[in-house]
mmCIF file with all atom_site columns, C-alpha atoms in Angstrom:
data_model
loop_
_atom_site.group_PDB
_atom_site.id
_atom_site.type_symbol
_atom_site.label_atom_id
_atom_site.label_alt_id
_atom_site.label_comp_id
_atom_site.label_asym_id
_atom_site.label_entity_id
_atom_site.label_seq_id
_atom_site.pdbx_PDB_ins_code
_atom_site.Cartn_x
_atom_site.Cartn_y
_atom_site.Cartn_z
_atom_site.occupancy
_atom_site.B_iso_or_equiv
_atom_site.pdbx_formal_charge
_atom_site.auth_seq_id
_atom_site.auth_comp_id
_atom_site.auth_asym_id
_atom_site.auth_atom_id
_atom_site.pdbx_PDB_model_num
ATOM 1   C CA . PRO A 1 1   ? 0.000   0.000   0.000  1.00 0.00 ? 1   PRO A CA 1
ATOM 2   C CA . ALA A 1 2   ? 1.181   3.530   -0.794 1.00 0.00 ? 2   ALA A CA 1
ATOM 3   C CA . ALA A 1 3   ? -2.054  5.605   -0.853 1.00 0.00 ? 3   ALA A CA 1
ATOM 4   C CA . ALA A 1 4   ? -1.259  9.118   -2.090 1.00 0.00 ? 4   ALA A CA 1
ATOM 5   C CA . PHE A 1 5   ? 2.456   8.820   -1.271 1.00 0.00 ? 5   PHE A CA 1
ATOM 6   C CA . LEU A 1 6   ? 3.332   6.876   -4.464 1.00 0.00 ? 6   LEU A CA 1
ATOM 7   C CA . ASN A 1 7   ? 5.770   4.710   -2.478 1.00 0.00 ? 7   ASN A CA 1
ATOM 8   C CA . ARG A 1 8   ? 4.999   2.469   0.506  1.00 0.00 ? 8   ARG A CA 1
ATOM 9   C CA . ASN A 1 9   ? 8.177   3.555   2.323  1.00 0.00 ? 9   ASN A CA 1
ATOM 10  C CA . LEU A 1 10  ? 7.116   7.210   2.187  1.00 0.00 ? 10  LEU A CA 1
ATOM 11  C CA . LEU A 1 11  ? 3.719   6.284   3.621  1.00 0.00 ? 11  LEU A CA 1
ATOM 12  C CA . ALA A 1 12  ? 5.322   4.282   6.436  1.00 0.00 ? 12  ALA A CA 1
ATOM 13  C CA . GLU A 1 13  ? 7.729   7.118   7.280  1.00 0.00 ? 13  GLU A CA 1
ATOM 14  C CA . TYR A 1 14  ? 4.718   9.401   7.627  1.00 0.00 ? 14  TYR A CA 1
ATOM 15  C CA . LEU A 1 15  ? 2.697   6.997   9.788  1.00 0.00 ? 15  LEU A CA 1
ATOM 16  C CA . ALA A 1 16  ? 5.409   6.177   12.358 1.00 0.00 ? 16  ALA A CA 1
ATOM 17  C CA . PRO A 1 17  ? 5.541   9.675   13.948 1.00 0.00 ? 17  PRO A CA 1
ATOM 18  C CA . VAL A 1 18  ? 1.795   10.345  13.460 1.00 0.00 ? 18  VAL A CA 1
ATOM 19  C CA . ILE A 1 19  ? 0.434   7.265   15.261 1.00 0.00 ? 19  ILE A CA 1
ATOM 20  C CA . PRO A 1 20  ? 1.546   8.578   18.718 1.00 0.00 ? 20  PRO A CA 1
ATOM 21  C CA . PHE A 1 21  ? -0.955  11.423  18.381 1.00 0.00 ? 21  PHE A CA 1
ATOM 22  C CA . VAL A 1 22  ? -3.740  8.994   17.512 1.00 0.00 ? 22  VAL A CA 1
ATOM 23  C CA . VAL A 1 23  ? -2.879  7.154   20.731 1.00 0.00 ? 23  VAL A CA 1
ATOM 24  C CA . LEU A 1 24  ? -3.168  10.458  22.615 1.00 0.00 ? 24  LEU A CA 1
ATOM 25  C CA . PHE A 1 25  ? -6.567  11.154  21.023 1.00 0.00 ? 25  PHE A CA 1
ATOM 26  C CA . LEU A 1 26  ? -7.656  7.623   21.895 1.00 0.00 ? 26  LEU A CA 1
ATOM 27  C CA . SER A 1 27  ? -6.746  8.078   25.558 1.00 0.00 ? 27  SER A CA 1
ATOM 28  C CA . GLU A 1 28  ? -8.573  11.423  25.646 1.00 0.00 ? 28  GLU A CA 1
ATOM 29  C CA . SER A 1 29  ? -11.712 10.036  24.004 1.00 0.00 ? 29  SER A CA 1
ATOM 30  C CA . MET A 1 30  ? -12.202 6.888   26.094 1.00 0.00 ? 30  MET A CA 1
ATOM 31  C CA . GLY A 1 31  ? -15.240 8.377   27.809 1.00 0.00 ? 31  GLY A CA 1
ATOM 32  C CA . SER A 1 32  ? -16.825 9.849   24.707 1.00 0.00 ? 32  SER A CA 1
ATOM 33  C CA . ARG A 1 33  ? -18.935 8.449   21.891 1.00 0.00 ? 33  ARG A CA 1
ATOM 34  C CA . TYR A 1 34  ? -16.065 8.961   19.466 1.00 0.00 ? 34  TYR A CA 1
ATOM 35  C CA . ARG A 1 35  ? -13.797 6.384   21.101 1.00 0.00 ? 35  ARG A CA 1
ATOM 36  C CA . PHE A 1 36  ? -14.690 3.612   18.637 1.00 0.00 ? 36  PHE A CA 1
ATOM 37  C CA . LEU A 1 37  ? -14.029 5.911   15.695 1.00 0.00 ? 37  LEU A CA 1
ATOM 38  C CA . VAL A 1 38  ? -10.586 6.836   17.040 1.00 0.00 ? 38  VAL A CA 1
ATOM 39  C CA . LEU A 1 39  ? -9.875  3.195   17.870 1.00 0.00 ? 39  LEU A CA 1
ATOM 40  C CA . GLY A 1 40  ? -10.777 2.239   14.302 1.00 0.00 ? 40  GLY A CA 1
ATOM 41  C CA . VAL A 1 41  ? -8.432  4.906   12.951 1.00 0.00 ? 41  VAL A CA 1
ATOM 42  C CA . PHE A 1 42  ? -5.634  3.638   15.204 1.00 0.00 ? 42  PHE A CA 1
ATOM 43  C CA . CYS A 1 43  ? -6.125  0.005   14.145 1.00 0.00 ? 43  CYS A CA 1
ATOM 44  C CA . ALA A 1 44  ? -6.305  0.966   10.465 1.00 0.00 ? 44  ALA A CA 1
ATOM 45  C CA . MET A 1 45  ? -3.107  3.039   10.647 1.00 0.00 ? 45  MET A CA 1
ATOM 46  C CA . GLY A 1 46  ? -1.287  0.275   12.535 1.00 0.00 ? 46  GLY A CA 1
ATOM 47  C CA . CYS A 1 47  ? -2.336  -2.377  10.016 1.00 0.00 ? 47  CYS A CA 1
ATOM 48  C CA . VAL A 1 48  ? -1.307  -0.199  7.073  1.00 0.00 ? 48  VAL A CA 1
ATOM 49  C CA . LEU A 1 49  ? 2.076   0.487   8.693  1.00 0.00 ? 49  LEU A CA 1
ATOM 50  C CA . ILE A 1 50  ? 2.750   -3.237  9.103  1.00 0.00 ? 50  ILE A CA 1
ATOM 51  C CA . ALA A 1 51  ? 1.448   -3.943  5.578  1.00 0.00 ? 51  ALA A CA 1
ATOM 52  C CA . THR A 1 52  ? 4.003   -1.532  4.086  1.00 0.00 ? 52  THR A CA 1
ATOM 53  C CA . LYS A 1 53  ? 6.773   -3.839  5.349  1.00 0.00 ? 53  LYS A CA 1
ATOM 54  C CA . CYS A 1 54  ? 8.940   -0.778  5.879  1.00 0.00 ? 54  CYS A CA 1
ATOM 55  C CA . PHE A 1 55  ? 11.618  -2.122  8.218  1.00 0.00 ? 55  PHE A CA 1
ATOM 56  C CA . GLY A 1 56  ? 12.744  1.257   9.541  1.00 0.00 ? 56  GLY A CA 1
ATOM 57  C CA . ALA A 1 57  ? 9.320   2.748   10.246 1.00 0.00 ? 57  ALA A CA 1
ATOM 58  C CA . ILE A 1 58  ? 7.992   -0.356  12.021 1.00 0.00 ? 58  ILE A CA 1
ATOM 59  C CA . LEU A 1 59  ? 11.057  -0.660  14.241 1.00 0.00 ? 59  LEU A CA 1
ATOM 60  C CA . GLY A 1 60  ? 11.124  3.092   14.766 1.00 0.00 ? 60  GLY A CA 1
ATOM 61  C CA . GLY A 1 61  ? 7.632   3.207   16.214 1.00 0.00 ? 61  GLY A CA 1
ATOM 62  C CA . LEU A 1 62  ? 8.032   0.083   18.335 1.00 0.00 ? 62  LEU A CA 1
ATOM 63  C CA . LEU A 1 63  ? 11.507  0.761   19.717 1.00 0.00 ? 63  LEU A CA 1
ATOM 64  C CA . ALA A 1 64  ? 10.375  4.261   20.661 1.00 0.00 ? 64  ALA A CA 1
ATOM 65  C CA . ILE A 1 65  ? 7.641   2.643   22.804 1.00 0.00 ? 65  ILE A CA 1
ATOM 66  C CA . VAL A 1 66  ? 10.183  0.296   24.415 1.00 0.00 ? 66  VAL A CA 1
ATOM 67  C CA . ALA A 1 67  ? 12.550  3.197   25.155 1.00 0.00 ? 67  ALA A CA 1
ATOM 68  C CA . LEU A 1 68  ? 9.835   5.384   26.703 1.00 0.00 ? 68  LEU A CA 1
ATOM 69  C CA . ALA A 1 69  ? 8.533   2.449   28.739 1.00 0.00 ? 69  ALA A CA 1
ATOM 70  C CA . ALA A 1 70  ? 11.731  2.701   30.772 1.00 0.00 ? 70  ALA A CA 1
ATOM 71  C CA . VAL A 1 71  ? 10.707  6.168   31.996 1.00 0.00 ? 71  VAL A CA 1
ATOM 72  C CA . ASP A 1 72  ? 6.900   6.088   31.996 1.00 0.00 ? 72  ASP A CA 1
ATOM 73  C CA . ARG A 1 73  ? 4.617   3.214   33.011 1.00 0.00 ? 73  ARG A CA 1
ATOM 74  C CA . VAL A 1 74  ? 1.908   4.270   30.523 1.00 0.00 ? 74  VAL A CA 1
ATOM 75  C CA . PHE A 1 75  ? 3.971   2.822   27.693 1.00 0.00 ? 75  PHE A CA 1
ATOM 76  C CA . ARG A 1 76  ? 4.735   -0.482  29.433 1.00 0.00 ? 76  ARG A CA 1
ATOM 77  C CA . VAL A 1 77  ? 1.413   -2.047  28.480 1.00 0.00 ? 77  VAL A CA 1
ATOM 78  C CA . ALA A 1 78  ? 2.426   -1.809  24.818 1.00 0.00 ? 78  ALA A CA 1
ATOM 79  C CA . VAL A 1 79  ? 5.813   -3.503  25.233 1.00 0.00 ? 79  VAL A CA 1
ATOM 80  C CA . PRO A 1 80  ? 4.677   -7.163  24.821 1.00 0.00 ? 80  PRO A CA 1
ATOM 81  C CA . GLY A 1 81  ? 2.870   -6.403  21.561 1.00 0.00 ? 81  GLY A CA 1
ATOM 82  C CA . GLY A 1 82  ? 5.805   -4.348  20.359 1.00 0.00 ? 82  GLY A CA 1
ATOM 83  C CA . LEU A 1 83  ? 8.278   -7.127  21.079 1.00 0.00 ? 83  LEU A CA 1
ATOM 84  C CA . LEU A 1 84  ? 6.042   -9.581  19.208 1.00 0.00 ? 84  LEU A CA 1
ATOM 85  C CA . VAL A 1 85  ? 6.042   -7.417  16.081 1.00 0.00 ? 85  VAL A CA 1
ATOM 86  C CA . ILE A 1 86  ? 9.823   -6.923  16.363 1.00 0.00 ? 86  ILE A CA 1
ATOM 87  C CA . PHE A 1 87  ? 10.180  -10.719 16.456 1.00 0.00 ? 87  PHE A CA 1
ATOM 88  C CA . LEU A 1 88  ? 8.027   -11.051 13.332 1.00 0.00 ? 88  LEU A CA 1
ATOM 89  C CA . VAL A 1 89  ? 10.178  -8.460  11.599 1.00 0.00 ? 89  VAL A CA 1
ATOM 90  C CA . TRP A 1 90  ? 13.312  -10.360 12.596 1.00 0.00 ? 90  TRP A CA 1
ATOM 91  C CA . ALA A 1 91  ? 11.789  -13.634 11.337 1.00 0.00 ? 91  ALA A CA 1
ATOM 92  C CA . ASN A 1 92  ? 11.328  -11.982 7.923  1.00 0.00 ? 92  ASN A CA 1
ATOM 93  C CA . TRP A 1 93  ? 14.877  -10.553 8.003  1.00 0.00 ? 93  TRP A CA 1
ATOM 94  C CA . ASN A 1 94  ? 15.647  -10.794 4.308  1.00 0.00 ? 94  ASN A CA 1
ATOM 95  C CA . ASP A 1 95  ? 12.168  -9.655  3.210  1.00 0.00 ? 95  ASP A CA 1
ATOM 96  C CA . PHE A 1 96  ? 12.833  -6.200  4.649  1.00 0.00 ? 96  PHE A CA 1
ATOM 97  C CA . GLY A 1 97  ? 16.067  -5.617  2.653  1.00 0.00 ? 97  GLY A CA 1
ATOM 98  C CA . VAL A 1 98  ? 18.310  -5.714  5.729  1.00 0.00 ? 98  VAL A CA 1
ATOM 99  C CA . ILE A 1 99  ? 21.174  -7.516  3.994  1.00 0.00 ? 99  ILE A CA 1
ATOM 100 C CA . GLU A 1 100 ? 21.305  -4.870  1.272  1.00 0.00 ? 100 GLU A CA 1
ATOM 101 C CA . ARG A 1 101 ? 21.163  -2.074  3.844  1.00 0.00 ? 101 ARG A CA 1
ATOM 102 C CA . LEU A 1 102 ? 24.089  -3.539  5.769  1.00 0.00 ? 102 LEU A CA 1
ATOM 103 C CA . SER A 1 103 ? 26.072  -3.615  2.530  1.00 0.00 ? 103 SER A CA 1
ATOM 104 C CA . MET A 1 104 ? 25.268  0.049   1.808  1.00 0.00 ? 104 MET A CA 1
ATOM 105 C CA . TRP A 1 105 ? 26.131  1.091   5.340  1.00 0.00 ? 105 TRP A CA 1
ATOM 106 C CA . GLY A 1 106 ? 29.482  -0.695  5.121  1.00 0.00 ? 106 GLY A CA 1
ATOM 107 C CA . CYS A 1 107 ? 30.268  1.079   1.862  1.00 0.00 ? 107 CYS A CA 1
ATOM 108 C CA . THR A 1 108 ? 29.224  4.407   3.386  1.00 0.00 ? 108 THR A CA 1
ATOM 109 C CA . LEU A 1 109 ? 31.412  3.924   6.473  1.00 0.00 ? 109 LEU A CA 1
ATOM 110 C CA . ARG A 1 110 ? 34.431  3.253   4.263  1.00 0.00 ? 110 ARG A CA 1
ATOM 111 C CA . MET A 1 111 ? 33.574  6.393   2.322  1.00 0.00 ? 111 MET A CA 1
ATOM 112 C CA . ILE A 1 112 ? 33.458  8.400   5.573  1.00 0.00 ? 112 ILE A CA 1
ATOM 113 C CA . VAL A 1 113 ? 36.884  7.081   6.599  1.00 0.00 ? 113 VAL A CA 1
ATOM 114 C CA . ASP A 1 114 ? 38.295  8.239   3.248  1.00 0.00 ? 114 ASP A CA 1
ATOM 115 C CA . HIS A 1 115 ? 36.424  11.595  3.341  1.00 0.00 ? 115 HIS A CA 1
ATOM 116 C CA . PRO A 1 116 ? 35.919  12.682  6.995  1.00 0.00 ? 116 PRO A CA 1
ATOM 117 C CA . PHE A 1 117 ? 35.030  16.227  5.902  1.00 0.00 ? 117 PHE A CA 1
ATOM 118 C CA . GLY A 1 118 ? 32.346  14.963  3.532  1.00 0.00 ? 118 GLY A CA 1
ATOM 119 C CA . VAL A 1 119 ? 32.150  14.138  -0.149 1.00 0.00 ? 119 VAL A CA 1
ATOM 120 C CA . GLY A 1 120 ? 29.804  17.041  -0.856 1.00 0.00 ? 120 GLY A CA 1
ATOM 121 C CA . PRO A 1 121 ? 26.038  17.271  -1.459 1.00 0.00 ? 121 PRO A CA 1
ATOM 122 C CA . GLY A 1 122 ? 24.759  14.787  -4.020 1.00 0.00 ? 122 GLY A CA 1
ATOM 123 C CA . GLN A 1 123 ? 28.070  12.935  -4.317 1.00 0.00 ? 123 GLN A CA 1
ATOM 124 C CA . TRP A 1 124 ? 27.276  9.775   -2.343 1.00 0.00 ? 124 TRP A CA 1
ATOM 125 C CA . ALA A 1 125 ? 25.393  8.022   -5.157 1.00 0.00 ? 125 ALA A CA 1
ATOM 126 C CA . PRO A 1 126 ? 28.058  8.600   -7.859 1.00 0.00 ? 126 PRO A CA 1
ATOM 127 C CA . LEU A 1 127 ? 30.790  7.319   -5.506 1.00 0.00 ? 127 LEU A CA 1
ATOM 128 C CA . LEU A 1 128 ? 28.910  4.220   -4.288 1.00 0.00 ? 128 LEU A CA 1
ATOM 129 C CA . PRO A 1 129 ? 29.945  1.911   -7.175 1.00 0.00 ? 129 PRO A CA 1
ATOM 130 C CA . LEU A 1 130 ? 33.601  2.538   -6.289 1.00 0.00 ? 130 LEU A CA 1
ATOM 131 C CA . TYR A 1 131 ? 32.996  1.066   -2.812 1.00 0.00 ? 131 TYR A CA 1
ATOM 132 C CA . ASP A 1 132 ? 30.503  -1.641  -3.804 1.00 0.00 ? 132 ASP A CA 1
ATOM 133 C CA . ALA A 1 133 ? 32.537  -3.902  -6.058 1.00 0.00 ? 133 ALA A CA 1
ATOM 134 C CA . ALA A 1 134 ? 30.158  -6.849  -5.487 1.00 0.00 ? 134 ALA A CA 1
ATOM 135 C CA . GLN A 1 135 ? 27.192  -4.623  -6.466 1.00 0.00 ? 135 GLN A CA 1
ATOM 136 C CA . VAL A 1 136 ? 25.151  -5.952  -3.534 1.00 0.00 ? 136 VAL A CA 1
ATOM 137 C CA . SER A 1 137 ? 23.633  -2.532  -2.870 1.00 0.00 ? 137 SER A CA 1
ATOM 138 C CA . THR A 1 138 ? 23.372  -1.189  -6.393 1.00 0.00 ? 138 THR A CA 1
ATOM 139 C CA . GLY A 1 139 ? 21.960  -4.444  -7.725 1.00 0.00 ? 139 GLY A CA 1
ATOM 140 C CA . ALA A 1 140 ? 19.250  -4.660  -5.066 1.00 0.00 ? 140 ALA A CA 1
ATOM 141 C CA . PHE A 1 141 ? 17.988  -1.083  -5.115 1.00 0.00 ? 141 PHE A CA 1
ATOM 142 C CA . GLY A 1 142 ? 18.695  -0.229  -8.752 1.00 0.00 ? 142 GLY A CA 1
ATOM 143 C CA . GLY A 1 143 ? 21.132  2.555   -8.002 1.00 0.00 ? 143 GLY A CA 1
ATOM 144 C CA . PRO A 1 144 ? 19.982  4.026   -4.642 1.00 0.00 ? 144 PRO A CA 1
ATOM 145 C CA . ARG A 1 145 ? 20.204  7.780   -4.071 1.00 0.00 ? 145 ARG A CA 1
ATOM 146 C CA . THR A 1 146 ? 20.718  7.474   -0.297 1.00 0.00 ? 146 THR A CA 1
ATOM 147 C CA . PRO A 1 147 ? 22.206  4.802   2.027  1.00 0.00 ? 147 PRO A CA 1
ATOM 148 C CA . HIS A 1 148 ? 18.774  4.341   3.693  1.00 0.00 ? 148 HIS A CA 1
ATOM 149 C CA . ASN A 1 149 ? 20.256  5.863   6.850  1.00 0.00 ? 149 ASN A CA 1
ATOM 150 C CA . ASP A 1 150 ? 19.935  9.627   7.298  1.00 0.00 ? 150 ASP A CA 1
ATOM 151 C CA . PRO A 1 151 ? 22.653  10.020  9.987  1.00 0.00 ? 151 PRO A CA 1
ATOM 152 C CA . LEU A 1 152 ? 25.150  8.225   7.751  1.00 0.00 ? 152 LEU A CA 1
ATOM 153 C CA . PHE A 1 153 ? 23.946  10.224  4.749  1.00 0.00 ? 153 PHE A CA 1
ATOM 154 C CA . ILE A 1 154 ? 24.514  13.544  6.563  1.00 0.00 ? 154 ILE A CA 1
ATOM 155 C CA . THR A 1 155 ? 27.931  12.408  7.793  1.00 0.00 ? 155 THR A CA 1
ATOM 156 C CA . VAL A 1 156 ? 29.179  11.179  4.434  1.00 0.00 ? 156 VAL A CA 1
ATOM 157 C CA . GLU A 1 157 ? 28.030  14.219  2.446  1.00 0.00 ? 157 GLU A CA 1
ATOM 158 C CA . TYR A 1 158 ? 28.569  17.035  4.977  1.00 0.00 ? 158 TYR A CA 1
ATOM 159 C CA . GLY A 1 159 ? 31.291  15.630  7.204  1.00 0.00 ? 159 GLY A CA 1
ATOM 160 C CA . VAL A 1 160 ? 31.774  14.350  10.735 1.00 0.00 ? 160 VAL A CA 1
ATOM 161 C CA . GLY A 1 161 ? 31.535  17.893  12.104 1.00 0.00 ? 161 GLY A CA 1
ATOM 162 C CA . ALA A 1 162 ? 27.973  18.315  10.828 1.00 0.00 ? 162 ALA A CA 1
ATOM 163 C CA . MET A 1 163 ? 26.881  15.089  12.487 1.00 0.00 ? 163 MET A CA 1
ATOM 164 C CA . ALA A 1 164 ? 28.594  16.130  15.731 1.00 0.00 ? 164 ALA A CA 1
ATOM 165 C CA . CYS A 1 165 ? 26.509  19.342  15.781 1.00 0.00 ? 165 CYS A CA 1
ATOM 166 C CA . ILE A 1 166 ? 23.303  17.329  15.305 1.00 0.00 ? 166 ILE A CA 1
ATOM 167 C CA . ALA A 1 167 ? 24.337  14.911  18.076 1.00 0.00 ? 167 ALA A CA 1
ATOM 168 C CA . TRP A 1 168 ? 24.900  17.838  20.451 1.00 0.00 ? 168 TRP A CA 1
ATOM 169 C CA . GLY A 1 169 ? 21.445  19.170  19.603 1.00 0.00 ? 169 GLY A CA 1
ATOM 170 C CA . ALA A 1 170 ? 20.003  15.727  20.353 1.00 0.00 ? 170 ALA A CA 1
ATOM 171 C CA . VAL A 1 171 ? 21.650  15.760  23.809 1.00 0.00 ? 171 VAL A CA 1
ATOM 172 C CA . ILE A 1 172 ? 20.084  19.154  24.588 1.00 0.00 ? 172 ILE A CA 1
ATOM 173 C CA . LEU A 1 173 ? 16.691  17.900  23.374 1.00 0.00 ? 173 LEU A CA 1
ATOM 174 C CA . ALA A 1 174 ? 16.958  14.796  25.586 1.00 0.00 ? 174 ALA A CA 1
ATOM 175 C CA . ARG A 1 175 ? 17.490  17.024  28.628 1.00 0.00 ? 175 ARG A CA 1
ATOM 176 C CA . ARG A 1 176 ? 14.364  19.014  27.766 1.00 0.00 ? 176 ARG A CA 1
ATOM 177 C CA . VAL A 1 177 ? 12.372  15.799  27.354 1.00 0.00 ? 177 VAL A CA 1
ATOM 178 C CA . ARG A 1 178 ? 13.340  14.785  30.887 1.00 0.00 ? 178 ARG A CA 1
ATOM 179 C CA . ARG A 1 179 ? 11.779  18.028  32.164 1.00 0.00 ? 179 ARG A CA 1
ATOM 180 C CA . HIS A 1 180 ? 8.529   17.279  30.345 1.00 0.00 ? 180 HIS A CA 1
ATOM 181 C CA . ILE A 1 181 ? 8.492   13.778  31.849 1.00 0.00 ? 181 ILE A CA 1
ATOM 182 C CA . ARG A 1 182 ? 9.041   15.176  35.362 1.00 0.00 ? 182 ARG A CA 1
ATOM 183 C CA . HIS A 1 183 ? 6.095   17.537  34.848 1.00 0.00 ? 183 HIS A CA 1
ATOM 184 C CA . GLU A 1 184 ? 3.969   14.622  33.517 1.00 0.00 ? 184 GLU A CA 1
ATOM 185 C CA . SER A 1 185 ? 3.143   16.478  30.326 1.00 0.00 ? 185 SER A CA 1
ATOM 186 C CA . GLU A 1 186 ? 1.060   14.236  28.048 1.00 0.00 ? 186 GLU A CA 1
ATOM 187 C CA . LEU A 1 187 ? 1.895   16.270  24.958 1.00 0.00 ? 187 LEU A CA 1
ATOM 188 C CA . GLY A 1 188 ? 5.551   16.190  25.976 1.00 0.00 ? 188 GLY A CA 1
ATOM 189 C CA . LEU A 1 189 ? 5.510   12.386  26.210 1.00 0.00 ? 189 LEU A CA 1
ATOM 190 C CA . VAL A 1 190 ? 3.698   11.968  22.911 1.00 0.00 ? 190 VAL A CA 1
ATOM 191 C CA . GLY A 1 191 ? 6.029   14.506  21.307 1.00 0.00 ? 191 GLY A CA 1
ATOM 192 C CA . ALA A 1 192 ? 9.027   12.560  22.582 1.00 0.00 ? 192 ALA A CA 1
ATOM 193 C CA . TRP A 1 193 ? 7.511   9.354   21.155 1.00 0.00 ? 193 TRP A CA 1
ATOM 194 C CA . CYS A 1 194 ? 6.958   11.118  17.815 1.00 0.00 ? 194 CYS A CA 1
ATOM 195 C CA . VAL A 1 195 ? 10.515  12.513  17.617 1.00 0.00 ? 195 VAL A CA 1
ATOM 196 C CA . LEU A 1 196 ? 12.120  9.267   18.800 1.00 0.00 ? 196 LEU A CA 1
ATOM 197 C CA . ALA A 1 197 ? 10.131  7.209   16.288 1.00 0.00 ? 197 ALA A CA 1
ATOM 198 C CA . PHE A 1 198 ? 11.259  9.585   13.547 1.00 0.00 ? 198 PHE A CA 1
ATOM 199 C CA . ALA A 1 199 ? 14.887  9.427   14.700 1.00 0.00 ? 199 ALA A CA 1
ATOM 200 C CA . ILE A 1 200 ? 14.965  5.621   14.808 1.00 0.00 ? 200 ILE A CA 1
ATOM 201 C CA . THR A 1 201 ? 13.200  5.407   11.455 1.00 0.00 ? 201 THR A CA 1
ATOM 202 C CA . SER A 1 202 ? 15.876  7.670   9.969  1.00 0.00 ? 202 SER A CA 1
ATOM 203 C CA . CYS A 1 203 ? 18.497  5.052   10.889 1.00 0.00 ? 203 CYS A CA 1
ATOM 204 C CA . PHE A 1 204 ? 16.880  2.567   8.481  1.00 0.00 ? 204 PHE A CA 1
ATOM 205 C CA . ALA A 1 205 ? 15.266  4.797   5.843  1.00 0.00 ? 205 ALA A CA 1
ATOM 206 C CA . PHE A 1 206 ? 15.272  8.381   4.543  1.00 0.00 ? 206 PHE A CA 1
ATOM 207 C CA . PRO A 1 207 ? 12.393  10.315  6.201  1.00 0.00 ? 207 PRO A CA 1
ATOM 208 C CA . LEU A 1 208 ? 14.339  13.604  6.083  1.00 0.00 ? 208 LEU A CA 1
ATOM 209 C CA . GLN A 1 209 ? 13.562  13.689  2.364  1.00 0.00 ? 209 GLN A CA 1
ATOM 210 C CA . ASN A 1 210 ? 9.835   13.262  3.019  1.00 0.00 ? 210 ASN A CA 1
ATOM 211 C CA . GLY A 1 211 ? 8.255   16.610  3.912  1.00 0.00 ? 211 GLY A CA 1
ATOM 212 C CA . ALA A 1 212 ? 5.087   15.015  5.287  1.00 0.00 ? 212 ALA A CA 1
ATOM 213 C CA . ALA A 1 213 ? 7.133   12.846  7.645  1.00 0.00 ? 213 ALA A CA 1
ATOM 214 C CA . VAL A 1 214 ? 9.280   15.763  8.864  1.00 0.00 ? 214 VAL A CA 1
ATOM 215 C CA . PHE A 1 215 ? 6.420   18.162  9.649  1.00 0.00 ? 215 PHE A CA 1
ATOM 216 C CA . LEU A 1 216 ? 5.118   16.808  12.981 1.00 0.00 ? 216 LEU A CA 1
ATOM 217 C CA . PRO A 1 217 ? 8.514   15.829  14.459 1.00 0.00 ? 217 PRO A CA 1
ATOM 218 C CA . ALA A 1 218 ? 9.825   19.317  13.627 1.00 0.00 ? 218 ALA A CA 1
ATOM 219 C CA . LEU A 1 219 ? 6.860   20.901  15.418 1.00 0.00 ? 219 LEU A CA 1
ATOM 220 C CA . MET A 1 220 ? 7.404   18.647  18.419 1.00 0.00 ? 220 MET A CA 1
ATOM 221 C CA . VAL A 1 221 ? 11.109  19.519  18.602 1.00 0.00 ? 221 VAL A CA 1
ATOM 222 C CA . GLY A 1 222 ? 10.081  23.143  18.834 1.00 0.00 ? 222 GLY A CA 1
ATOM 223 C CA . HIS A 1 223 ? 7.529   22.362  21.554 1.00 0.00 ? 223 HIS A CA 1
ATOM 224 C CA . LEU A 1 224 ? 9.939   20.227  23.577 1.00 0.00 ? 224 LEU A CA 1
ATOM 225 C CA . MET A 1 225 ? 12.685  22.853  23.417 1.00 0.00 ? 225 MET A CA 1
ATOM 226 C CA . ARG A 1 226 ? 10.409  25.571  24.832 1.00 0.00 ? 226 ARG A CA 1
ATOM 227 C CA . ARG A 1 227 ? 10.420  24.302  28.425 1.00 0.00 ? 227 ARG A CA 1
#
């Protein structure tokens, strides 16, 4: 399924950070007549996300739940179901293109070692064949434009320094999230889930190139940084 996104991966990258807000609406509507409507929307979005078979988005959403469960008991009820889906993903290891991703990431890491200050914008794809002699990556994805890993993509094209700046920003954001958790802010928790799902998804896919997927996490970063 791809709906209006033309590609199932783009749809999955959009759904992973949006579903947390549906969960928030569901919790707020439990005493109203709209609860079954919201529950239906949640189930439909969850089923579509799994049906896309987008490895990064599925793991992104579920691992975000597992991570937040360590700091808030509200998320702990979802851990067993999340672990079950993670197991199903692992059981279908090769169906999700993991082997090809590992090959691309290895090529990208070698590229970073050779060019620690970056190869320049748009230069990763032309250089990939030089590092992928077995054509594991290029043969599987038909000449990919990104390594299906946004942190690696930023590092290889813009340099280690650029990634270090982003990592420092992530540390500051994590400190702000802790404040929201201490104040038991529901929107803060859901925003953290949204941003974390997006961040984990970006380690397996390319949501930074999907404007619809970036919109809500960007808004939540702004909200979380306010406090």
